[in-house]
Coordinates of C-alpha atoms and ligand atoms in Angstrom, one line a residue:
M1 CA -27.8 -32.0 -9.0
H2 CA -26.5 -28.2 -10.4
S3 CA -25.7 -28.2 -14.3
F4 CA -23.2 -26.1 -15.9
E5 CA -21.7 -25.5 -19.5
H6 CA -18.5 -23.7 -19.4
D7 CA -16.3 -22.1 -22.4
S8 CA -13.4 -20.4 -21.5
D9 CA -11.7 -17.3 -22.7
T10 CA -7.5 -17.4 -23.0
S11 CA -5.1 -14.6 -22.8
R12 CA -1.2 -14.2 -21.2
T13 CA -1.1 -13.0 -17.5
V14 CA 2.3 -11.7 -16.6
F15 CA 2.2 -10.6 -12.7
G16 CA 4.5 -9.3 -10.1
T17 CA 6.6 -6.3 -9.2
G18 CA 8.5 -4.0 -11.4
T19 CA 7.1 -6.0 -14.5
V20 CA 6.2 -2.6 -16.4
S21 CA 10.3 -3.5 -17.6
R22 CA 8.8 -6.3 -19.9
V23 CA 6.0 -4.4 -21.9
A24 CA 8.1 -4.2 -24.7
D25 CA 8.9 -7.7 -25.0
E26 CA 5.1 -8.5 -23.9
L27 CA 4.2 -6.5 -27.1
R28 CA 6.3 -7.9 -29.3
R29 CA 5.2 -11.5 -28.5
M30 CA 1.9 -10.6 -28.9
G31 CA 2.6 -9.2 -32.8
G32 CA 2.6 -5.3 -32.4
R33 CA 5.5 -3.3 -33.1
R34 CA 4.3 0.5 -32.9
A35 CA 1.8 0.8 -30.0
L36 CA -0.7 3.4 -29.0
V37 CA -0.7 4.0 -25.1
L38 CA -3.8 5.0 -23.4
S39 CA -4.6 6.6 -20.4
T40 CA -7.1 8.9 -18.6
P41 CA -6.0 12.4 -18.2
G42 CA -5.3 12.0 -14.8
Q43 CA -3.1 9.1 -16.0
R44 CA -1.3 11.1 -18.0
G45 CA 2.3 10.4 -16.5
L46 CA 1.5 6.7 -15.9
A47 CA 1.2 6.6 -19.6
T48 CA 4.1 8.5 -20.2
L49 CA 5.9 6.2 -18.0
V50 CA 4.8 3.5 -20.1
A51 CA 5.5 4.9 -23.1
G52 CA 9.2 5.4 -22.0
V53 CA 9.9 2.0 -21.2
L54 CA 8.3 1.0 -24.6
G55 CA 10.8 3.0 -26.8
D56 CA 10.9 3.0 -30.1
A57 CA 7.7 0.6 -29.8
T58 CA 5.6 3.9 -29.1
A59 CA 3.8 5.2 -31.8
G60 CA 2.0 7.7 -29.5
V61 CA 0.1 8.8 -26.4
F62 CA -3.6 9.7 -26.0
D63 CA -4.8 10.6 -22.7
G64 CA -8.4 11.0 -23.7
A65 CA -10.1 7.7 -22.3
V66 CA -13.3 8.5 -20.1
A67 CA -16.0 6.4 -18.1
H68 CA -18.3 4.7 -20.0
T69 CA -16.5 4.4 -23.3
P70 CA -18.3 6.9 -24.9
V71 CA -18.3 5.9 -29.3
E72 CA -17.2 9.9 -29.5
V73 CA -14.1 9.2 -27.8
T74 CA -13.3 6.1 -29.5
E75 CA -13.4 7.7 -32.9
V76 CA -11.1 10.8 -31.9
A77 CA -8.4 7.9 -30.2
L78 CA -9.2 5.8 -33.9
A79 CA -8.3 8.8 -35.9
R80 CA -4.9 9.1 -33.7
A81 CA -4.1 5.9 -34.1
T82 CA -4.2 6.2 -37.8
E83 CA -2.4 9.8 -37.7
V84 CA 0.6 7.9 -35.8
G85 CA 0.8 4.8 -37.5
A86 CA 0.0 2.3 -34.7
D87 CA -0.3 -1.2 -35.4
S88 CA -1.3 -2.3 -31.5
V89 CA -3.0 -0.9 -28.3
V90 CA -1.7 -0.6 -24.5
S91 CA -4.0 0.9 -22.3
V92 CA -2.6 1.5 -18.6
G93 CA -5.0 2.5 -15.9
G94 CA -8.6 1.0 -14.6
G95 CA -11.8 -0.1 -16.7
S96 CA -12.4 3.5 -18.6
T97 CA -9.0 3.0 -20.5
T98 CA -9.2 -0.8 -20.7
G99 CA -12.8 -0.2 -22.3
L100 CA -11.3 2.4 -24.9
G101 CA -8.6 -0.1 -25.6
K102 CA -11.4 -2.6 -26.2
A103 CA -13.1 -0.3 -28.4
L104 CA -10.0 0.3 -30.9
A105 CA -8.9 -3.4 -30.6
A106 CA -12.6 -4.6 -31.9
R107 CA -13.2 -2.2 -34.6
T108 CA -9.4 -2.5 -35.6
G109 CA -8.2 -5.9 -35.0
M110 CA -5.0 -4.5 -33.5
P111 CA -3.4 -6.9 -30.5
H112 CA -4.3 -5.4 -27.1
L113 CA -2.0 -5.1 -23.7
V114 CA -3.7 -4.3 -20.9
V115 CA -1.5 -2.8 -17.5
P116 CA -4.3 -2.3 -14.9
T117 CA -3.9 -0.2 -12.4
T118 CA -7.5 -0.5 -10.7
Y119 CA -9.0 -3.7 -9.2
A120 CA -12.2 -3.6 -12.0
G121 CA -11.1 -6.8 -13.8
S122 CA -12.4 -5.4 -17.4
E123 CA -8.7 -6.8 -18.2
V124 CA -10.0 -10.2 -18.4
T125 CA -13.1 -9.8 -20.0
S126 CA -14.6 -10.4 -23.2
L127 CA -17.3 -7.5 -22.1
L128 CA -17.5 -3.9 -23.4
G129 CA -19.6 -1.6 -22.5
E130 CA -20.0 1.3 -24.6
T131 CA -21.9 5.0 -24.6
A132 CA -23.9 6.2 -27.6
G133 CA -26.5 8.9 -27.6
G134 CA -26.5 9.0 -23.8
E135 CA -27.2 5.2 -23.7
K136 CA -24.8 2.3 -22.8
V137 CA -24.9 -1.0 -24.6
T138 CA -23.1 -3.9 -23.6
R139 CA -21.8 -6.5 -26.3
T140 CA -19.3 -9.6 -25.7
G141 CA -17.1 -10.9 -28.2
P142 CA -13.4 -13.1 -28.6
E143 CA -12.3 -9.9 -30.7
I144 CA -12.6 -7.7 -27.1
L145 CA -10.9 -9.7 -25.0
P146 CA -7.3 -8.4 -24.6
Q147 CA -4.3 -10.7 -25.6
V148 CA -1.7 -10.0 -22.6
V149 CA -2.3 -8.0 -18.9
L150 CA 0.7 -7.1 -17.1
Y151 CA 0.2 -6.6 -14.0
D152 CA 2.8 -4.2 -11.8
V153 CA 1.9 -4.0 -8.5
A154 CA 4.5 -1.2 -8.1
L155 CA 2.3 1.0 -10.6
T156 CA -0.9 0.9 -8.0
T157 CA 0.8 2.6 -5.3
S158 CA -0.6 5.8 -5.9
L159 CA -4.3 4.9 -6.5
P160 CA -5.9 7.2 -3.9
W161 CA -7.3 5.1 -0.4
P162 CA -11.2 6.0 -1.8
V163 CA -10.5 4.6 -4.8
T164 CA -8.4 1.7 -3.5
V165 CA -11.6 1.0 -1.2
T166 CA -14.0 0.7 -3.7
S167 CA -12.4 -0.6 -6.7
A168 CA -11.5 -3.7 -4.5
V169 CA -15.4 -3.8 -3.1
N170 CA -15.8 -3.4 -7.1
A171 CA -14.2 -6.7 -7.6
M172 CA -15.4 -8.4 -4.5
A173 CA -18.9 -7.8 -6.2
H174 CA -17.7 -9.8 -8.6
A175 CA -16.8 -13.1 -6.4
V176 CA -19.6 -12.7 -4.4
E177 CA -22.4 -12.9 -7.4
A178 CA -20.3 -16.0 -8.7
L179 CA -21.1 -17.9 -5.5
Y180 CA -24.6 -17.8 -6.3
A181 CA -24.6 -17.7 -10.2
P182 CA -26.6 -20.6 -12.1
D183 CA -23.4 -21.6 -14.2
R184 CA -20.9 -21.6 -11.2
T185 CA -18.7 -24.3 -11.1
A186 CA -16.2 -26.1 -8.1
D187 CA -13.1 -23.8 -9.9
T188 CA -15.1 -20.2 -10.2
D189 CA -16.6 -21.0 -6.3
D190 CA -13.0 -21.4 -5.7
L191 CA -11.5 -18.3 -7.3
A192 CA -14.4 -16.4 -5.6
S193 CA -13.5 -17.8 -2.2
R194 CA -10.0 -17.4 -2.3
S195 CA -10.7 -13.6 -4.1
L196 CA -12.8 -12.7 -1.3
G197 CA -9.9 -13.3 1.3
T198 CA -7.4 -12.3 -0.3
L199 CA -9.3 -8.7 -1.0
A200 CA -10.3 -8.1 2.8
D201 CA -6.8 -9.1 3.9
G202 CA -5.1 -6.7 1.5
L203 CA -7.5 -4.0 2.7
S204 CA -7.2 -4.5 6.5
A205 CA -3.7 -4.7 6.0
L206 CA -3.4 -1.8 3.8
Q207 CA -5.0 0.4 6.2
S208 CA -2.7 -0.4 8.5
D209 CA 0.6 0.3 6.7
A210 CA -0.3 2.4 3.7
D211 CA 3.4 1.3 2.1
D212 CA 2.8 -2.1 2.5
L213 CA 3.3 -3.4 -0.9
D214 CA 2.4 -7.0 -0.1
A215 CA -1.1 -6.1 0.8
R216 CA -1.0 -4.1 -2.4
A217 CA -0.2 -7.5 -4.4
D218 CA -2.9 -9.2 -2.4
L219 CA -5.5 -6.5 -3.8
L220 CA -4.0 -6.8 -7.4
L221 CA -4.3 -10.7 -6.9
G222 CA -7.8 -10.6 -5.5
A223 CA -8.9 -8.2 -8.5
W224 CA -7.3 -10.6 -11.2
L225 CA -9.2 -14.0 -9.3
A226 CA -12.5 -11.8 -9.4
G227 CA -12.2 -10.6 -12.8
R228 CA -11.9 -14.3 -13.7
C229 CA -15.3 -14.8 -12.5
L230 CA -16.8 -11.7 -14.0
A231 CA -14.9 -13.1 -17.1
T232 CA -16.7 -16.8 -16.6
V233 CA -19.6 -16.3 -14.9
T234 CA -23.2 -15.4 -15.2
M235 CA -23.5 -11.8 -12.8
G236 CA -27.3 -11.4 -10.8
L237 CA -29.1 -8.7 -9.4
H238 CA -26.3 -6.2 -8.2
H239 CA -24.6 -6.2 -11.4
K240 CA -28.2 -5.4 -12.9
L241 CA -28.5 -2.7 -10.1
C242 CA -25.0 -1.2 -10.5
H243 CA -25.1 -1.1 -14.4
T244 CA -28.9 0.8 -14.1
L245 CA -27.4 3.2 -11.6
G246 CA -23.8 3.8 -13.5
G247 CA -25.8 3.9 -17.4
S248 CA -28.8 5.8 -16.0
F249 CA -28.1 8.0 -13.7
G250 CA -24.6 8.8 -14.3
L251 CA -23.3 7.2 -10.5
P252 CA -19.4 6.1 -10.3
H253 CA -18.7 2.9 -10.8
A254 CA -16.5 1.7 -8.0
A255 CA -18.5 3.7 -5.3
T256 CA -22.0 2.5 -6.4
H257 CA -20.7 -1.0 -6.5
T258 CA -20.0 -0.5 -3.2
V259 CA -22.6 1.0 -1.1
V260 CA -25.0 -1.7 -3.1
L261 CA -22.9 -5.0 -3.0
P262 CA -24.2 -5.7 1.1
H263 CA -27.7 -4.7 0.4
A264 CA -28.2 -6.9 -2.5
M265 CA -26.5 -9.7 -0.5
A266 CA -28.7 -8.9 2.2
H267 CA -31.7 -9.3 -0.3
N268 CA -30.3 -12.6 -2.3
A269 CA -29.8 -14.3 1.3
P270 CA -32.4 -15.9 1.9
A271 CA -32.1 -17.8 -1.3
A272 CA -28.7 -18.0 -1.5
P273 CA -27.4 -19.6 2.1
A274 CA -24.5 -21.7 1.2
A275 CA -23.2 -18.6 -0.9
M276 CA -23.6 -16.8 1.6
A277 CA -22.1 -19.1 4.3
T278 CA -19.0 -19.0 1.7
A279 CA -18.5 -15.5 1.3
A280 CA -18.8 -14.5 5.5
A281 CA -16.2 -17.6 6.0
S282 CA -14.0 -15.6 3.2
L283 CA -14.0 -12.8 4.6
G284 CA -13.7 -13.8 7.9
V285 CA -16.9 -12.4 9.3
D286 CA -19.9 -13.7 11.2
D287 CA -22.6 -12.9 8.3
A288 CA -21.6 -12.2 5.2
P289 CA -24.0 -8.8 4.0
S290 CA -23.8 -7.0 7.5
G291 CA -20.0 -8.1 7.8
L292 CA -19.2 -6.6 4.3
Q293 CA -21.1 -3.3 5.5
A294 CA -19.4 -2.7 8.9
L295 CA -15.8 -3.7 6.8
V296 CA -16.5 -0.9 4.2
A297 CA -17.8 1.6 7.3
R298 CA -14.7 0.5 9.0
L299 CA -12.3 1.4 5.9
G300 CA -14.1 4.8 5.7
G301 CA -15.7 3.6 2.5
P302 CA -19.2 5.1 1.4
T303 CA -22.2 3.3 2.7
D304 CA -25.4 5.5 1.1
L305 CA -26.4 6.3 -2.3
H306 CA -27.0 9.7 -1.4
R307 CA -23.8 11.1 -0.9
L308 CA -23.4 9.8 -4.7
G309 CA -26.0 12.2 -5.7
F310 CA -29.3 9.6 -5.9
E311 CA -32.2 10.3 -4.3
L312 CA -34.9 8.4 -2.6
A313 CA -37.2 10.5 -5.8
D314 CA -35.5 8.2 -7.9
V315 CA -35.8 5.1 -6.7
P316 CA -39.1 4.6 -8.2
R317 CA -37.1 5.0 -11.6
A318 CA -34.3 2.6 -11.1
A319 CA -36.5 -0.1 -9.6
D320 CA -38.6 -0.2 -13.5
L321 CA -35.0 -0.3 -14.9
A322 CA -33.7 -2.6 -12.8
T323 CA -36.5 -5.4 -13.1
A324 CA -37.5 -5.0 -16.7
R325 CA -35.2 -7.1 -18.1
P326 CA -33.5 -9.0 -14.9
Y327 CA -30.6 -10.8 -14.9
P328 CA -30.4 -14.2 -13.3
N329 CA -30.7 -14.4 -10.1
P330 CA -31.7 -16.6 -6.6
R331 CA -34.0 -14.3 -5.5
P332 CA -36.7 -13.9 -7.7
V333 CA -36.5 -9.9 -8.7
E334 CA -39.8 -8.3 -8.0
H335 CA -40.4 -4.5 -8.1
D336 CA -41.5 -3.6 -4.3
G337 CA -38.3 -5.8 -3.1
I338 CA -36.2 -3.7 -5.2
V339 CA -37.3 -0.3 -4.4
G340 CA -37.2 -1.6 -0.7
L341 CA -33.4 -2.4 -1.7
L342 CA -32.8 0.6 -3.2
T343 CA -34.5 2.2 -0.5
H344 CA -32.2 1.2 2.0
A345 CA -29.0 1.8 0.1
T346 CA -30.0 5.6 -0.7
E347 CA -30.4 6.0 2.9
G348 CA -27.5 3.9 3.8
T349 CA -29.7 1.7 6.3
T350 CA -27.7 -0.4 9.1
I351 CA -28.2 -4.2 7.7
P352 CA -28.7 -6.2 10.9
A353 CA -26.6 -9.0 11.8
P354 CA -28.9 -12.2 12.3
A355 CA -29.6 -13.0 15.8
P356 CA -27.3 -15.8 17.1
T357 CA -28.3 -19.2 16.9
T358 CA -28.8 -20.7 20.5
P359 CA -28.7 -24.3 21.0
A360 CA -31.9 -25.7 21.8
R361 CA -32.4 -25.8 25.5
T362 CA -32.3 -29.2 27.0
A363 CA -35.7 -30.0 28.8
T364 CA -35.6 -29.7 32.4
P365 CA -36.0 -33.1 33.7
Q366 CA -39.1 -33.7 35.3
I367 CA -38.0 -35.4 38.9
E368 CA -40.9 -37.0 40.7
E369 CA -40.8 -36.6 44.3
N370 CA -42.0 -39.7 46.4
R371 CA -43.1 -38.1 49.3
Ligands
NAD1 P1 -11.3 4.5 -14.1 O1 -10.9 3.7 -14.7 O2 -12.3 5.4 -14.4 O3 -10.2 4.5 -13.0 C1 -10.9 5.2 -11.2 C2 -10.5 6.2 -11.1 O4 -8.6 6.0 -10.8 C3 -9.7 7.4 -12.3 O5 -9.9 8.6 -12.0 C4 -8.0 7.6 -12.9 O6 -7.7 7.9 -13.2 C5 -7.7 6.8 -11.5 N1 -6.4 5.9 -11.6 C6 -6.5 4.8 -11.9 N2 -5.1 4.4 -12.0 C7 -4.3 4.9 -10.7 C8 -3.7 5.0 -10.1 N3 -2.6 4.5 -10.2 N4 -3.2 5.7 -9.5 C9 -4.0 7.0 -9.0 N5 -4.8 7.0 -9.5 C10 -5.8 5.9 -10.3 O7 -12.6 3.7 -12.8 P2 -12.5 1.8 -12.6 O8 -13.4 1.5 -11.7 O9 -11.2 1.0 -12.9 O10 -13.5 1.4 -14.1 C11 -14.7 1.7 -14.6 C12 -15.5 1.4 -15.6 O11 -14.7 0.3 -16.3 C13 -16.7 1.6 -15.5 O12 -16.9 2.3 -16.9 C14 -16.9 -0.1 -16.2 O13 -18.2 -0.2 -16.8 C15 -16.0 -0.4 -16.6 N6 -15.8 -2.0 -16.5 C16 -16.2 -3.1 -17.5 C17 -15.5 -4.1 -16.9 C18 -16.0 -5.1 -18.1 O14 -16.0 -6.5 -18.0 N7 -16.3 -4.3 -19.6 C19 -15.5 -4.5 -16.2 C20 -15.7 -3.5 -14.7 C21 -15.3 -2.5 -15.5

C-alpha cells in the first residue's frame, strides 16, 4: 500500500486579469506600508508599472535581480532596502526575481508579495537556492514562503514565445515528477494531471494565436498547479540533473528543463509505467516521453543540450555530480544509465515511440478434413 506524510504551507493567492490594480490593498493586508519593488534589469518597465500602481506604498525599485540568487546581489538589495526605509518586498518577474525577494524576506522577516510573470513556480514554494563562492546551496523553511502571490495574466503577454515554451515545460517538469514522487498523494496526482493538460492546451492554443489571452491564462493557471506540486512533494532525477547542469555548468534554467525532461521520462518510464500513462493521457499523446519531445519540437523549443553550451566531454563529470547524492527516483540512479541519458540529451536523440501493442493473434482453427 502507498503511504505518505503530508505537511502543507499556506499563502494567499489572487488570480485573474487586471489583478495588479489590487496590489496596494494586498500589500496592506499582509502588513506592508512601504515596499521595495524588485525585478531583473530587463523587467524594469514591469517593476515601474507595479511601483506606479502602489503609489505612496513604493519605497523604491531595485532592478538588479539575476539568475541563481548570488549573495552579493542580495547584500546590495538589502542595503537599498535599508536606505529607502522599506518594510516589505514586492517581486515582479520570474524565478530569478522571486529568489531575490525570498532571500531578502528570509533575512529580514519582511512580508513578501510576488507578481509572477513566468511559469517557474518558485512563488509558491518554501525553497531558496542561493549562490555563494560559485556554489549553489538550497535551503527550505517557512520564512521563505511568500505571503501573497498575485497572478495577473495581462502581465505575462510580453513573455517572448521561446521563454513561454521553455518556462511552461519547466512547469510541466514539476508535475511529471510529482506523478512518481515517493510522497505523492491523490491531491498531488490531481494537481499534476490537471497542470499538464492545462499547460499543453495553453501552449497549443497560443501557438495558433499569439494574442489568445485565455491561452495565457491557461499557462499561468497550469504553472500555479505545477508550483503546488513542487511545493508539496519530493522531486526526482530530472530536477537533480537540471540543478547539476544549471549550478555546475551554468546552463539556462528553463531551457535545460525543456531538453532534459523527455529523456528523464524515457529513462524512468520502465520503473514508473502508471505515472507515464497518466502523463500521456493528460498531455493528449500516446506515449509521454516521445510525445512530449515531439510537442517541444513542434513548438520550436530546444531539444539538445549542445545548443545550450553543453559538450559531450562534460557528460562524465555531470554524471558524477548527479549520481553523488541522488534525489529519490523510481528507477535506481546508476552512473552508466545517467551517462547514456545525458549523451542522448546532449545530442538531441529522438526518443522512439514504443511499438504499438497488437492484439494477440487468434489461433487459426485447425480443421480436420475427413476425406
Ligand atoms: P527568470 O526569472 O530569469 O526569467 C527568464 C527571463 O524572462 C528573464 O530574462 C526575464 O527578464 C524574462 N521575463 C520575465 N517576465 C517577463 C515578461 N513578463 N515579459 C518579458 N520577459 C520577461 O527565469 P525563470 O525560469 O522564471 O526562473 C529561473 C530561476 O528560478 C532559477 O534561478 C531557478 O533556480 C529558480 N527557481 C526556483 C524555484 C524554487 O522553488 N526555489 C522554482 C523554480 C525556479
